[in-house]
Structures are given as C-alpha cells and as structure tokens.
Coordinates of C-alpha atoms in Angstrom, one line a residue:
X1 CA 85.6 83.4 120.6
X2 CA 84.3 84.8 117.8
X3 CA 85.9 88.2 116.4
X4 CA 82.7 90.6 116.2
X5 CA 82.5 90.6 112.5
X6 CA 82.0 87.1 112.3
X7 CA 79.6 86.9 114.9
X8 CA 76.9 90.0 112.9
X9 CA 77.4 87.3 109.7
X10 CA 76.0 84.0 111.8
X11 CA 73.7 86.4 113.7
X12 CA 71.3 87.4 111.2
X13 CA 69.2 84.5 111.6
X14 CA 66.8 85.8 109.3
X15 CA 68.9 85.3 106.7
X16 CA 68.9 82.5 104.2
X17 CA 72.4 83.4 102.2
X18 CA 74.8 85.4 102.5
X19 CA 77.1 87.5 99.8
X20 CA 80.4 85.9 98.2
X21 CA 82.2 88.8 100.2
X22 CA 81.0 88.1 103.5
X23 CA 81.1 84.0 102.9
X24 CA 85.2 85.0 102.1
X25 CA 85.5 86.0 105.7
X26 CA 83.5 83.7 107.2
X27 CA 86.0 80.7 105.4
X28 CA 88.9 83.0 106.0
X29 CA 89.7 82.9 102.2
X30 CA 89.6 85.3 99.3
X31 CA 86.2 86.3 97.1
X32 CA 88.2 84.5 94.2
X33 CA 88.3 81.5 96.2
X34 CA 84.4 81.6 97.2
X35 CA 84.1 81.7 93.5
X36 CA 85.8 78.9 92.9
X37 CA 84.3 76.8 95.3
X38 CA 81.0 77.6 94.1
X39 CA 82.9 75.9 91.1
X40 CA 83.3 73.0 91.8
X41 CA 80.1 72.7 94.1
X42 CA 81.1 73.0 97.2
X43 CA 79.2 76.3 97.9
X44 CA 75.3 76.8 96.9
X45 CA 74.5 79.9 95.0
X46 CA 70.8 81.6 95.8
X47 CA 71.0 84.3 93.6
X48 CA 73.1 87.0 92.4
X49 CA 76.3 87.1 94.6
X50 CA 74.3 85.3 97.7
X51 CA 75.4 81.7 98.3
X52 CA 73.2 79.6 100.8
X53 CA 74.2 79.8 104.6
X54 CA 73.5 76.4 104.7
X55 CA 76.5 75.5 102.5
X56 CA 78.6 77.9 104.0
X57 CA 78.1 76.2 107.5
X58 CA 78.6 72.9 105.7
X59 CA 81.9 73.8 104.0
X60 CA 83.2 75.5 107.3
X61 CA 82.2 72.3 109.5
X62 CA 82.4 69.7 107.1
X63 CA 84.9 70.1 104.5
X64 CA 87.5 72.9 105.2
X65 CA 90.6 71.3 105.4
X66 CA 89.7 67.9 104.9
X67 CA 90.0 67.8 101.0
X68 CA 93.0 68.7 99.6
X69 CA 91.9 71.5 97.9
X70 CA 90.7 73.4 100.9
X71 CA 93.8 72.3 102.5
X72 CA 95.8 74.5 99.7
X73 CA 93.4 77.4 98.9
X74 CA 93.0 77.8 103.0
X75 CA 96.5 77.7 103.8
X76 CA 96.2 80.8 106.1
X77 CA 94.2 78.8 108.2
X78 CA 97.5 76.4 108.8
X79 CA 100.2 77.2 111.0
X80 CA 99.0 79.9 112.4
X81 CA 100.2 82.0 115.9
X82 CA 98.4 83.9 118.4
X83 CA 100.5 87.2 117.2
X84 CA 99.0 89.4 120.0
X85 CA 99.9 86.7 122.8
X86 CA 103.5 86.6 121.7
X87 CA 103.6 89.8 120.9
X88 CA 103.0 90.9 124.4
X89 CA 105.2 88.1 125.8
X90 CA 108.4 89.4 123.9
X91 CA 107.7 92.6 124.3
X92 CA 108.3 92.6 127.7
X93 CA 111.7 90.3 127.3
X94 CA 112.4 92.8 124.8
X95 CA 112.6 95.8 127.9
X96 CA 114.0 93.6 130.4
X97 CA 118.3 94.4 130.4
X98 CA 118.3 90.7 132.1
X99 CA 116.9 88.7 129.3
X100 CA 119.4 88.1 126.3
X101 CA 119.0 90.3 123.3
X102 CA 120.7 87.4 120.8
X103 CA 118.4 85.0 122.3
X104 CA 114.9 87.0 122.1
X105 CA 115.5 88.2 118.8
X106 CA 116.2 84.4 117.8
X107 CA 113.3 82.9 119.7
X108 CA 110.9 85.5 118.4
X109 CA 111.7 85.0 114.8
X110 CA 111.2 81.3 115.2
X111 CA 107.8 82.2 117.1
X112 CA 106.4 83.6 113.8
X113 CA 104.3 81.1 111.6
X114 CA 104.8 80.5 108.2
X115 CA 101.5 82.3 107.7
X116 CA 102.2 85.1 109.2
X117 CA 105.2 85.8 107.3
X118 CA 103.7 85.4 104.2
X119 CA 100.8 87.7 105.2
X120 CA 103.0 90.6 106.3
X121 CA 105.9 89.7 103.6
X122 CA 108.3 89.2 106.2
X123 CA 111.4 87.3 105.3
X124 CA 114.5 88.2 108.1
X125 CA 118.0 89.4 106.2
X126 CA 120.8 87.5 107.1
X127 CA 123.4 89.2 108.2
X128 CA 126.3 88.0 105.5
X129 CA 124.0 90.1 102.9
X130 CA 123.5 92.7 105.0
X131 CA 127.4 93.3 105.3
X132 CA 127.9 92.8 101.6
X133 CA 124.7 94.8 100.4
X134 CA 125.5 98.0 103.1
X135 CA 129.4 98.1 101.9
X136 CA 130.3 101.7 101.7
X137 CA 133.1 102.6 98.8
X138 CA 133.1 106.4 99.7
X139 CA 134.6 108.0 103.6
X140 CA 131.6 109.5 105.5
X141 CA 131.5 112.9 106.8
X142 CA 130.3 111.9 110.2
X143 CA 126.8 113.9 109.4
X144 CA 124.9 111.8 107.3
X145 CA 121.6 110.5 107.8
X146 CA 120.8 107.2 107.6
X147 CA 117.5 104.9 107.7
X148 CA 116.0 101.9 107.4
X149 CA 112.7 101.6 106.7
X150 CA 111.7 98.3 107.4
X151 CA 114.1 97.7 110.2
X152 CA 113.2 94.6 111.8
X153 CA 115.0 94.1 114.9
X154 CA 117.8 96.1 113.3
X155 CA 120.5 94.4 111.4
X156 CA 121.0 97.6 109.1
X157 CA 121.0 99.8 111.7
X158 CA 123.6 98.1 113.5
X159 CA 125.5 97.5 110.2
X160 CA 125.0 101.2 109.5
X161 CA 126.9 102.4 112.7
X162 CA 129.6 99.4 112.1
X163 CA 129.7 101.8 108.7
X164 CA 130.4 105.1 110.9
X165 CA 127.1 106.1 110.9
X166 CA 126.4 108.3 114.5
X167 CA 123.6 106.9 116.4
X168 CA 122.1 110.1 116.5
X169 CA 121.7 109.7 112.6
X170 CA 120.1 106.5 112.4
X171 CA 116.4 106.2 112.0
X172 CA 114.1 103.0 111.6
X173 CA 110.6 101.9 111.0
X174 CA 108.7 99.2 111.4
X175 CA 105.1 97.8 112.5
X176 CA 106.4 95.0 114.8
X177 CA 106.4 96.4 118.4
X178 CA 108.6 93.9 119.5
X179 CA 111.2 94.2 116.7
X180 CA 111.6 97.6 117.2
X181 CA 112.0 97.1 120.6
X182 CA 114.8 94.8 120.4
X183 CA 116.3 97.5 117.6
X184 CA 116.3 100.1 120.3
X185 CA 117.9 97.9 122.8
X186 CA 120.8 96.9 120.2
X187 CA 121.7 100.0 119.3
X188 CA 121.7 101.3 123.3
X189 CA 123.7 97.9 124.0
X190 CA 126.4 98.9 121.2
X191 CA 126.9 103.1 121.6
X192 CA 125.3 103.4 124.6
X193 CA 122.4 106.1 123.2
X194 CA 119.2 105.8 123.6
X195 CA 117.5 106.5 120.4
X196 CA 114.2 107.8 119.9
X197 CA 114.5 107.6 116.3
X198 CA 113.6 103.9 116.2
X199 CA 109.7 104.0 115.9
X200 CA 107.1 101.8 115.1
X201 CA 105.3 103.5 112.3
X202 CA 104.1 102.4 108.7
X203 CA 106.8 104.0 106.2
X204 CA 104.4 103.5 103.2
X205 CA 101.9 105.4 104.9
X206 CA 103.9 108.2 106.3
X207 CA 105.6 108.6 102.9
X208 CA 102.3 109.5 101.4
X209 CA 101.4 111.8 103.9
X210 CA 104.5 113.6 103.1
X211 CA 105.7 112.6 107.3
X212 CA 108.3 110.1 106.6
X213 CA 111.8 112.3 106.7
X214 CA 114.4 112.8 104.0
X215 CA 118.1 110.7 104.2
X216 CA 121.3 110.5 102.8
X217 CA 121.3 106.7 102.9
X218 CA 118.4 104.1 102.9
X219 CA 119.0 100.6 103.0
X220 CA 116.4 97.9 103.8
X221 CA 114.3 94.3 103.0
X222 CA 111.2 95.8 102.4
X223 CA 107.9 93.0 102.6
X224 CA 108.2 90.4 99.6
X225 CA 104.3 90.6 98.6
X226 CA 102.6 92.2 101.5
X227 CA 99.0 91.4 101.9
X228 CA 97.3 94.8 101.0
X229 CA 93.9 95.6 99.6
X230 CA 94.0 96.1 96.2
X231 CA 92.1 99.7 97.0
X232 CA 94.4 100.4 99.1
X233 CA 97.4 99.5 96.8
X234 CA 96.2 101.1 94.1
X235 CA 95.5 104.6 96.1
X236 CA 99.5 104.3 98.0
X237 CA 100.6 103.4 94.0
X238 CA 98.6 106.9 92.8
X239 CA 99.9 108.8 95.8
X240 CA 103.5 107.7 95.1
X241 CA 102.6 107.7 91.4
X242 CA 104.2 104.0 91.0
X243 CA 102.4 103.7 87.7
X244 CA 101.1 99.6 87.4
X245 CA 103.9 98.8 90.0
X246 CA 101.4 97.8 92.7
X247 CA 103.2 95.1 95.0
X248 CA 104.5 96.6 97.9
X249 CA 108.1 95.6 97.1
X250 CA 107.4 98.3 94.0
X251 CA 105.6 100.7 96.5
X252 CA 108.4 100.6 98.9
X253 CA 110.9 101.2 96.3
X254 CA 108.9 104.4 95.2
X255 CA 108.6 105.3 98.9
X256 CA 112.2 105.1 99.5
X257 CA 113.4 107.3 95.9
X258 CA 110.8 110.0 97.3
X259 CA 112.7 109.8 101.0
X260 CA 116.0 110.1 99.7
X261 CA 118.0 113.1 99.4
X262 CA 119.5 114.2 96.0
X263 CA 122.8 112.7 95.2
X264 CA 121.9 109.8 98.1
X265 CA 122.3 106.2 98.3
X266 CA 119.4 103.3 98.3
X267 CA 119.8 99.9 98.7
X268 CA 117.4 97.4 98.7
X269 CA 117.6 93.5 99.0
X270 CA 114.3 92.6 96.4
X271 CA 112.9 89.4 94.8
X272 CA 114.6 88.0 92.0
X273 CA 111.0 89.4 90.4
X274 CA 111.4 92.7 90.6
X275 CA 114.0 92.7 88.0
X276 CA 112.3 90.3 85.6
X277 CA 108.3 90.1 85.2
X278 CA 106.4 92.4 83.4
X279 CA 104.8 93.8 86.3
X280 CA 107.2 95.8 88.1
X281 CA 108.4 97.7 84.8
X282 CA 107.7 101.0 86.0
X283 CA 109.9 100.3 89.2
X284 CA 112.7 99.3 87.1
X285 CA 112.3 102.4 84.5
X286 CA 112.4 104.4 87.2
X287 CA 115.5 102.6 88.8
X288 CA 117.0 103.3 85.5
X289 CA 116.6 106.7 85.3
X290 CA 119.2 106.7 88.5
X291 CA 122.9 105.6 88.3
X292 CA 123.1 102.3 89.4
X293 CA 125.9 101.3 91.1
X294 CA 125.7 97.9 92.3
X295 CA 123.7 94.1 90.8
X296 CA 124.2 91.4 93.4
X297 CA 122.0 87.9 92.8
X298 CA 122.2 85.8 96.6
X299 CA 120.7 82.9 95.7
X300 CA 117.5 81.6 97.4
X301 CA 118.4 82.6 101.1
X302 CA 115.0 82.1 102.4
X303 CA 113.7 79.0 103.6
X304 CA 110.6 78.0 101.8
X305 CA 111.1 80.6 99.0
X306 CA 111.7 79.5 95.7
X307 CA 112.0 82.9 94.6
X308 CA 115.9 84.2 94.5
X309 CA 116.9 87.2 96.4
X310 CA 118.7 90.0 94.7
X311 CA 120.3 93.5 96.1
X312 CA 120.4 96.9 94.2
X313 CA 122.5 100.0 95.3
X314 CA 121.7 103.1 93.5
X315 CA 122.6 106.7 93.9
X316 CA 119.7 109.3 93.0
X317 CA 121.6 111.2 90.4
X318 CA 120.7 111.7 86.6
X319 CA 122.2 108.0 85.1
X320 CA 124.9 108.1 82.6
X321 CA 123.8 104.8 80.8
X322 CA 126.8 104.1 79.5
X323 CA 128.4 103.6 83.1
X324 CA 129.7 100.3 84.3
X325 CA 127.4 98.3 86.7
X326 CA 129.2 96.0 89.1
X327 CA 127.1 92.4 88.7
X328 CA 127.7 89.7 90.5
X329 CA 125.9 86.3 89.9
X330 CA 126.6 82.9 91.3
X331 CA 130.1 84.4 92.5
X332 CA 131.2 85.8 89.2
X333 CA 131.9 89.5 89.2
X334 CA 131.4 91.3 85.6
X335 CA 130.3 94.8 84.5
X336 CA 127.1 95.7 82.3
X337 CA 126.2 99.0 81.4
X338 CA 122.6 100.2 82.0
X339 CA 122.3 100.9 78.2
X340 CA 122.1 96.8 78.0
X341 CA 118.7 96.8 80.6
X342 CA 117.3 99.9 78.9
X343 CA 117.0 97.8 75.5
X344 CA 116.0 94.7 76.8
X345 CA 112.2 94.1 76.2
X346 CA 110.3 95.4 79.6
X347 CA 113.3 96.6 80.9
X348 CA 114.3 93.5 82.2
X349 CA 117.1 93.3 84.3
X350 CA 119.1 89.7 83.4
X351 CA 122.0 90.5 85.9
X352 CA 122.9 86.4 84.5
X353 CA 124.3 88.0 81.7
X354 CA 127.9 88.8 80.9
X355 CA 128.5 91.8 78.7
X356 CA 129.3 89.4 76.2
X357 CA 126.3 87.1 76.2
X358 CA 123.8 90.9 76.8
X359 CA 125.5 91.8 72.9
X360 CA 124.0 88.7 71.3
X361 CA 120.6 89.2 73.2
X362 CA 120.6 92.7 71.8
X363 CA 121.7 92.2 68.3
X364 CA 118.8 89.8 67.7
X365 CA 116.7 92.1 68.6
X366 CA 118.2 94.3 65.9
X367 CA 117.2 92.3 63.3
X368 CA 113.9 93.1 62.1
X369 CA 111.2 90.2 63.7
X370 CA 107.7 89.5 64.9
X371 CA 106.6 88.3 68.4
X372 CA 103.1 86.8 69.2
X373 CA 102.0 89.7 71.4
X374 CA 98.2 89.7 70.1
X375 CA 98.7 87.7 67.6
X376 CA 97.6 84.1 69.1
X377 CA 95.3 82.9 71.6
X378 CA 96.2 81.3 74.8
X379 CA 94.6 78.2 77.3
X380 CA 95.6 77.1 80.6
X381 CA 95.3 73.5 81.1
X382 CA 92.3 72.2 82.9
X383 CA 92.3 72.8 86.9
X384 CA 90.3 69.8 88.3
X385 CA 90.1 72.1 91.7
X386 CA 90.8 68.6 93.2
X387 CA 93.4 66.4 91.5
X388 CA 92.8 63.1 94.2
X389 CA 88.5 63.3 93.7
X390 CA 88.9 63.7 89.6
X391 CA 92.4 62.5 88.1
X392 CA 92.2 58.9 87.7
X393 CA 95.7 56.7 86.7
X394 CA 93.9 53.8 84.4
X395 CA 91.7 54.2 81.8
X396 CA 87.8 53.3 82.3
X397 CA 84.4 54.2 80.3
X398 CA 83.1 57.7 81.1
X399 CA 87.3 59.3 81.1
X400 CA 89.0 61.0 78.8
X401 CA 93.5 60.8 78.3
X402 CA 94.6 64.3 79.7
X403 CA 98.0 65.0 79.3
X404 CA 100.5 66.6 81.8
X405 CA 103.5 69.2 81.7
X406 CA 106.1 66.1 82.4
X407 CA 104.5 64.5 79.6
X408 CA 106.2 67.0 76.8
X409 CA 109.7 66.6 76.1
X410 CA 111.7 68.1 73.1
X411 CA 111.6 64.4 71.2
X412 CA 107.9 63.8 71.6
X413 CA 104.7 63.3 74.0
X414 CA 105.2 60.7 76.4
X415 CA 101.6 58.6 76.4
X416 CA 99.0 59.4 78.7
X417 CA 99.2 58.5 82.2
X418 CA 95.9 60.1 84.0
X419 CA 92.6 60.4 83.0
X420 CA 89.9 62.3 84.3
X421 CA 86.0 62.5 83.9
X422 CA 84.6 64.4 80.7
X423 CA 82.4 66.5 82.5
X424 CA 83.7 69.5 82.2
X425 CA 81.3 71.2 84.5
X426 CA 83.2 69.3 87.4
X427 CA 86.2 71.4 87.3
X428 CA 87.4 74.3 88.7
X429 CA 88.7 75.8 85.3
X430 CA 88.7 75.1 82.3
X431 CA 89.7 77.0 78.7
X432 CA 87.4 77.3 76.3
X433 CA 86.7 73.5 74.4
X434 CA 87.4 74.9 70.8
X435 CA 91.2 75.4 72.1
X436 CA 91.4 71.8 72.6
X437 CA 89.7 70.5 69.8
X438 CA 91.7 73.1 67.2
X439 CA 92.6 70.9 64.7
X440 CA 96.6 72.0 65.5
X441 CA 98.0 73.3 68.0
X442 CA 101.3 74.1 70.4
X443 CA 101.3 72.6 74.1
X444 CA 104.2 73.0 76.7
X445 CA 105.7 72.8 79.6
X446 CA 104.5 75.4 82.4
X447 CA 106.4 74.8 85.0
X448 CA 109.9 74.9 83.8
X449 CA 113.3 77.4 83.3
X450 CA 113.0 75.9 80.0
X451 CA 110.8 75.7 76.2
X452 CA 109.4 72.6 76.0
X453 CA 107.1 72.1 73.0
X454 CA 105.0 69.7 71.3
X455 CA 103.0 70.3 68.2
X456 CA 99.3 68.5 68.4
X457 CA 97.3 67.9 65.6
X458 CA 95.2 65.1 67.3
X459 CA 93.4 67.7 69.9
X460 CA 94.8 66.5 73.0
X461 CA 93.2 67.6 76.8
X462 CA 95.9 69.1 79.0
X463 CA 96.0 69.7 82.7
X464 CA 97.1 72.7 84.3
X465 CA 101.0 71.7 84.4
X466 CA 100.9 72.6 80.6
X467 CA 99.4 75.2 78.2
X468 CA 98.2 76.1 75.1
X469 CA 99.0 78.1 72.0
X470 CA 97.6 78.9 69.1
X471 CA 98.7 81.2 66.3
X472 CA 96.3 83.0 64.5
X473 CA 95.4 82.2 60.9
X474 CA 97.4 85.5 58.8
X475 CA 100.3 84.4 61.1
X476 CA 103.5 84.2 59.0
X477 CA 105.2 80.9 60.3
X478 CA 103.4 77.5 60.4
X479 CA 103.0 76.9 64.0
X480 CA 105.1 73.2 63.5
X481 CA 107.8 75.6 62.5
X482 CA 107.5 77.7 65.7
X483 CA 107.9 74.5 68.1
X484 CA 111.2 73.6 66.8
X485 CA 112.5 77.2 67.0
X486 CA 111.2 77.1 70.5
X487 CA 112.5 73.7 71.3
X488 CA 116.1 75.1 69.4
X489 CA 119.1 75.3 72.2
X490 CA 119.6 78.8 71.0
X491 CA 116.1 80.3 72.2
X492 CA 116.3 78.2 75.2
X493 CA 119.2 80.3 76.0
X494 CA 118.1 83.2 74.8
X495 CA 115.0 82.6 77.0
X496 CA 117.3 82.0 80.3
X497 CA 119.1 85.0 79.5
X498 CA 116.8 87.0 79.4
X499 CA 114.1 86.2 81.9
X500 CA 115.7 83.4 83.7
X501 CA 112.4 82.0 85.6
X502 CA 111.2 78.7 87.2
X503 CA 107.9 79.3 84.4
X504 CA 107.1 79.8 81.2
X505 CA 105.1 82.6 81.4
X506 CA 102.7 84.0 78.4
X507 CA 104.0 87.3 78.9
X508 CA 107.2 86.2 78.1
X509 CA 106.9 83.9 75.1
X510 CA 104.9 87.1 73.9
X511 CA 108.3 89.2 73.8
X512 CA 110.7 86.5 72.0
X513 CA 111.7 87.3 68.7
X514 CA 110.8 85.4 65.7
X515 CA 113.1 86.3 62.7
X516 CA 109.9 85.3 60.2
X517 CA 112.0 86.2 56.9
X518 CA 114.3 83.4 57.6
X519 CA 111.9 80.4 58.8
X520 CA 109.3 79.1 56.3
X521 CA 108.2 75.7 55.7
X522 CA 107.1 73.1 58.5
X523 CA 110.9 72.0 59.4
X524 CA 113.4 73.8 61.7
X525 CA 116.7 73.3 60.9
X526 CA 118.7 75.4 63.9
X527 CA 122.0 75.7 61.9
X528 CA 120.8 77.2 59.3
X529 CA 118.8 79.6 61.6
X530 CA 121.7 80.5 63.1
X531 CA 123.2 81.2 60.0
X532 CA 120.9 83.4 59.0
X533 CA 121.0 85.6 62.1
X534 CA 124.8 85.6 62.1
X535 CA 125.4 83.6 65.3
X536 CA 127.7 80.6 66.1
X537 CA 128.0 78.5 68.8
X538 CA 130.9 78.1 70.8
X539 CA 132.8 75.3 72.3
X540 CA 131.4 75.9 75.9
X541 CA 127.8 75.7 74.4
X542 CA 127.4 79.5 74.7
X543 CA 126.4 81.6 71.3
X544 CA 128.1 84.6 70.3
X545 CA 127.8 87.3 67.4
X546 CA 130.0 85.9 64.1
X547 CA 133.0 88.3 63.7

C-alpha cells in the first residue's frame, strides 16, 4: 500500500511532470540523485525543476534496480525490514520475564537491515570496548550520576553499575522502543530496581530544549552519520552552537559537553573521522579546550565499516596542554601531549603517532613553507554514472584511452586498459575539458592511504579512481618537481602520520608543506631534501629530527 504522500504525487492526474523534489520521494532517493539521473538520461526534464511523469513511471517500473547504477545510488531500497512489524513483535518479547533477555537482544540486532542501520547510524558496541572505554581510574562516591545517551539495549548502563554506579543514578536514552525496553529489563534482572529513568526520548532534541538533565558521567556510541535533514542539522548545530560540525556524531558530542557537569567525565566511542577530516574541527577544538584523558584506536569493529572506531575520555575542566594523553594504537600504549594536536594543521588528532614521530611532524611545520591551499585547481576524474553501459576493455573507433587510479604507480603509468565513448554529454560527471587537455599536469591515486603521482604532459582522460592537479602559473615549484616530493617515502609518511586515511583527499594535500626554498628545478632528489630540512632516516625506515 501506498504511504499517503506517494499516493497525492501519482494522483494528480492532471499533471504532466512533477518537481525534482517530489520525483526524489517517489524513487526513494536523494534530489542530488534525481539530478543525476536526469544526467545521464534516464529522467526527462519539462522545464525548470519539473521532470516528466512519464519518465519517472518509467525509471520506477522499468529501470530501478536493474542497471547497476540504480542498484548503488538506491541502495536504501535493498535490504530493507518492516521496522514497525518487528518492532511490535520484540517489544512484546521484550516485557515478557519468560522470553530470554540474551537471546532477544541477539535476535533483534540481527533483525535490523543493513539499511536501516545506516539510516539511523546504528552500529551496536561490543562489549570488550565497552569495558575498556568505561574503565574508571578514580573510587566513586556512591552519588554520582551517570548516563548514556544513546543506550541501546544498555551495555553502558550495565557496565556503569558493574563500575558502582547505583541504579537509582543511571539514566538512558534512546529512540528504539524495543532497546530500551530490553535496557529496562537488564538493569531490573541485575539490581532488582525498576528504573524509570530508562526513556525513549531523542537526546539531541531534548538537549536543545534545555530538557535533557545534567551528569557526572556520560559515556555512549552516539549514531555514526545519522540521516538528518540538513535544515534540521544545521538549526540542532546553531542551537548547540557546533560551529560547521554538522554530522550528528559532532552534534552529539556538543549535546553531551553541554549535559555534563563541571569537573565530569565523557566518553565517547566515535569514527576514526572525527579525529581526522576537516569537517569536524570545531568538535575537536572544542575537545581540546577540555583535559583529555584517554586516546584509544579499536580497529574496524564493525562489520561492513571500513571506517576505524576510536574512544575519547575527557574530563570538562580547563586543559593543561602540556598534560600527558594516554594513546593507545594497534596495542601500543604511548603518551602525547595535547600541545602536539593543538599544532597540527586542523587540529588533527593522529593518535598513530608516538611522541617521537608527532616532533618531526611539528618541526617541519616550523620551517617556513607554502601549501596549495588556493593556489591550484582541482578535477575529479570522469564518473560514467554507469561503468558496465560506457567503459569498454579494447580499443575501437568512436573511444577514447581513459586511465584509472591502479594505473598510476610511483615508477610510471601503466598503459591504458579501458576506454570509453568521447561523448562527454553521456556521463554523469565530468571536470571541466581544459583540465584534461592542460598541456601538464599531476594525476593520482584516489583511493589509497598512500601519494601516488604521475606527471602528464600528454593530456591524458582519467576516470573517477584518480584526480587531477594543477598548480597555478606564479606557483614557485615546477609541478614535475612536486610529484617526486609527493611520491618521496618521507611525505608518504608524513601524510600517514598525520591524516592516516583510506583517500587522498584535496583537503588534505592542501595542508602538506612544501619547503619551496629548497626544491627548484624539474628533479627531486629526496636525500638532499632531507638534508635540507634536517631529517634523517632511521634504520627501521622511520625519520627523525638530526641531533
């Protein structure tokens, strides 16, 4: 049946087209999607903003996820539940004292589709971080407060009174009926008390309403990348005054400083993100305005995440930067100071880095450089929109060679092993031709923890897998010059360090130093570089500052 929104959209039979918006919820798919459809041809436009009914009724019948391209951009579509329906079903195992709280909680978990995890950003904490992220250096009073904001089915909670936390103390939130439910019960099961402090309530939205409590310790998994209106973010952002911070990992984190009493305790398990891309900066300028206690990376505990998952504890005190931070990354404990975050660019927080390797990063940065923050132009590679219909593997009339990300290594460009139509109008994006055609020009590798470089002087096509760079023309160092220090092992690990990512991200090669009084010419010779800057490499293939 038909929800009732759906059913005014198809009812209008007067109607010819109908607006990108209201196509988007007709195809259960973004407006930026509907736009890119109309793309690559698959929707009909009318006139301004209106696409043709007709086309619509075609795509949804005819061509949703069929081609492969539907099949990926409509991927909420796919492995979908009935969340009401099961809802209602575990709810009532969920009251029922005969029915097995271990087993519900486990059933209902593997009830929700991949889909609707990603839509409501929930990802379950295991309990082996949940002991080690809620370990408690300092004796309790017995009066302190403690919450959990996103409790799930309660695995802080029930960690928190394992900690000596009363029952009466403990408060949760959530917006899963069931999982609340089955918190309830847990907690009853273990202290015998029958909390009423276990609700099923929106933190973020009782935080802005001023409704959500103050605590002495807050420790959750808040959603990894909510689905939110962007309205909407942006208003919870103002009313928590987030700053640019808008994912709700970011929003939470604000939500949770403004709940927490002076002098108290949050910890939160976040995405590896949060303490490395540009966008949650104002989250972690905030966090280090706070004494930080605690830096612990777990690894990628999350099935079909390739995102790593990493826990902060903080106290909300004024931060003494100079303090020791207790980091611990693939199993090796080591101590930074917050001083060492505070002058990365962005405020990045490489919890990778020993104290050792965080001097080098910051006496490079010492030394007086440029970077090529607005001072180049960037391309993405062509997106075909549908690799199987376009991307061709031998050469015939009518194609053109188009290179991929695999195709660039440090030693060269590997020959061309796809080819696609050179109609550009075909595609679903595509960079402006002139960045192509520039008579030189630096390509690499997009998806990668690595630089991977090539210079082109033979205006070469890419596909989306790689992207371009181009230096503008007052630019100091020839841009040849720039794709060996890239390509060097010494940036490579500079780049690891510092924003140790699955992709090269413009963002990021915008905020690596280039040490311009010491490279001139066409040809990149790294040990003199390294010279120049005062570093060495040691035996273990690490660099360190020459004493």
């Amino acid at each position: 049946m038909r929800n009732v929104g759906q059913q005014a959209l198809f009812d209008d039979q007067n109607s010819e087209c109908v607006s990108i918006e209201d196509s988007a919820k007709i195809l259960g798919v973004s407006g930026a999607t509907v736009r890119n459809w109309i793309k690559t041809g698959y929707l009909k436009v009318t006139s301004k903003g209106q696409v043709s009914r007709d086309s619509v009724e075609n795509f949804k019948n005819n061509i949703s996820g069929v081609e492969k391209l539907n099949q990926r951009a409509n991927k909420s579509k796919k492995d979908t539940h009935n969340h009401e329906s099961v809802a209602v079903e575990f709810l009532k195992k969920a009251k029922s004292e005969s029915e097995s709280l271990e087993s519900i909680g486990e059933c209902y978990e593997s009830s929700l589709s991949d889909s609707y995890r990603n839509k409501e950003g929930i990802y379950y904490t295991p309990n082996d971080i949940v002991n080690d992220l809620l370990s408690l250096k300092n004796e309790l009073t017995g009066n302190e407060t403690f919450c959990d904001p996103c409790c799930g089915s309660g695995n802080f909670l029930v960690r928190a009174l394992d900690a000596g936390f009363k029952p009466e103390n403990i408060f949760g939130f959530d917006v899963d009926h069931v999982a609340v439910e089955i918190a309830k019960r847990r907690i009853h099961e273990k202290t015998g008390y029958k909390s009423e402090n276990i609700k099923c309530s929106d933190f973020l939205q009782l935080s802005i309403s001023k409704m959500a409590g103050n605590y002495d310790y807050i420790f959750t998994n808040p959603p990894w990348g909510k689905k939110i209106e962007k309205t909407e973010k942006e208003l919870i952002s103002k009313m928590l005054k987030a700053g640019s911070s808008l994912d709700t990992c970011s929003l939470f984190y604000f939500s949770c400083i403004n709940s927490l009493n002076q002098g108290g305790t949050l910890g939160l398990l976040l995405p590896e993100s949060f303490f490395n891309v540009a966008t949650y900066e104002d989250a972690r300028v905030s966090a280090l305005s706070f004494q930080i206690e605690r830096l612990s990376h777990y690894g990628k505990p999350f099935k079909g995440l390739v995102t790593g998952a990493v826990g902060i504890v903080l106290r909300k005190q004024n931060c003494n930067l100079q303090s020791a931070i207790d980091c611990t990354y693939e199993k090796k404990v080591f101590k930074r100071n917050g001083i060492s975050f505070h002058k990365n660019p962005k405020s990045i927080f490489n919890i990778s880095c020993t104290a050792d390797d965080a001097e080098v990063i910051e006496h490079i940065y010492s030394i007086p450089h440029i970077t090529l923050s607005g001072r180049a132009r960037w391309g993405l590679g062509i997106v075909t929109g549908n690799n199987t219909k376009y991307v061709e593997s031998s050469f015939r009339e009518g194609l053109i060679p188009v290179y991929k990300g695999s195709d660039i290594t440090k030693n060269g460009l590997k020959p061309a092993s796809i080819y696609i139509p050179k109609d550009f109008s075909l595609y679903q994006q595509v960079a402006p031709i002139s960045l192509y055609e520039a008579r030189e020009k630096l390509i690499y590798k997009f998806i990668s923890s690595n630089l991977c470089f090539f210079h082109d002087a033979d205006s070469r096509f890419v596909i989306n897998s790689a992207n371009i760079l181009i230096t503008e023309e007052s630019f100091p160092v020839p841009m040849k010059t720039i794709c060996g220090l890239f390509n060097s092992d010494f940036m490579n690990w500079v780049f690891r360090k510092i924003f140790n990512t699955h992709k090269v991200l413009r963002g990021d090669l915008e905020l690596l130093p280039i040490h311009d009084q010491f490279l001139s010419g066409n040809n990149f010779v790294e040990s003199e570089y390294l010279a120049s800057i005062n570093i060495e490499r040691t035996s273990c293939g690490t660099f360190r500052i020459k004493r």
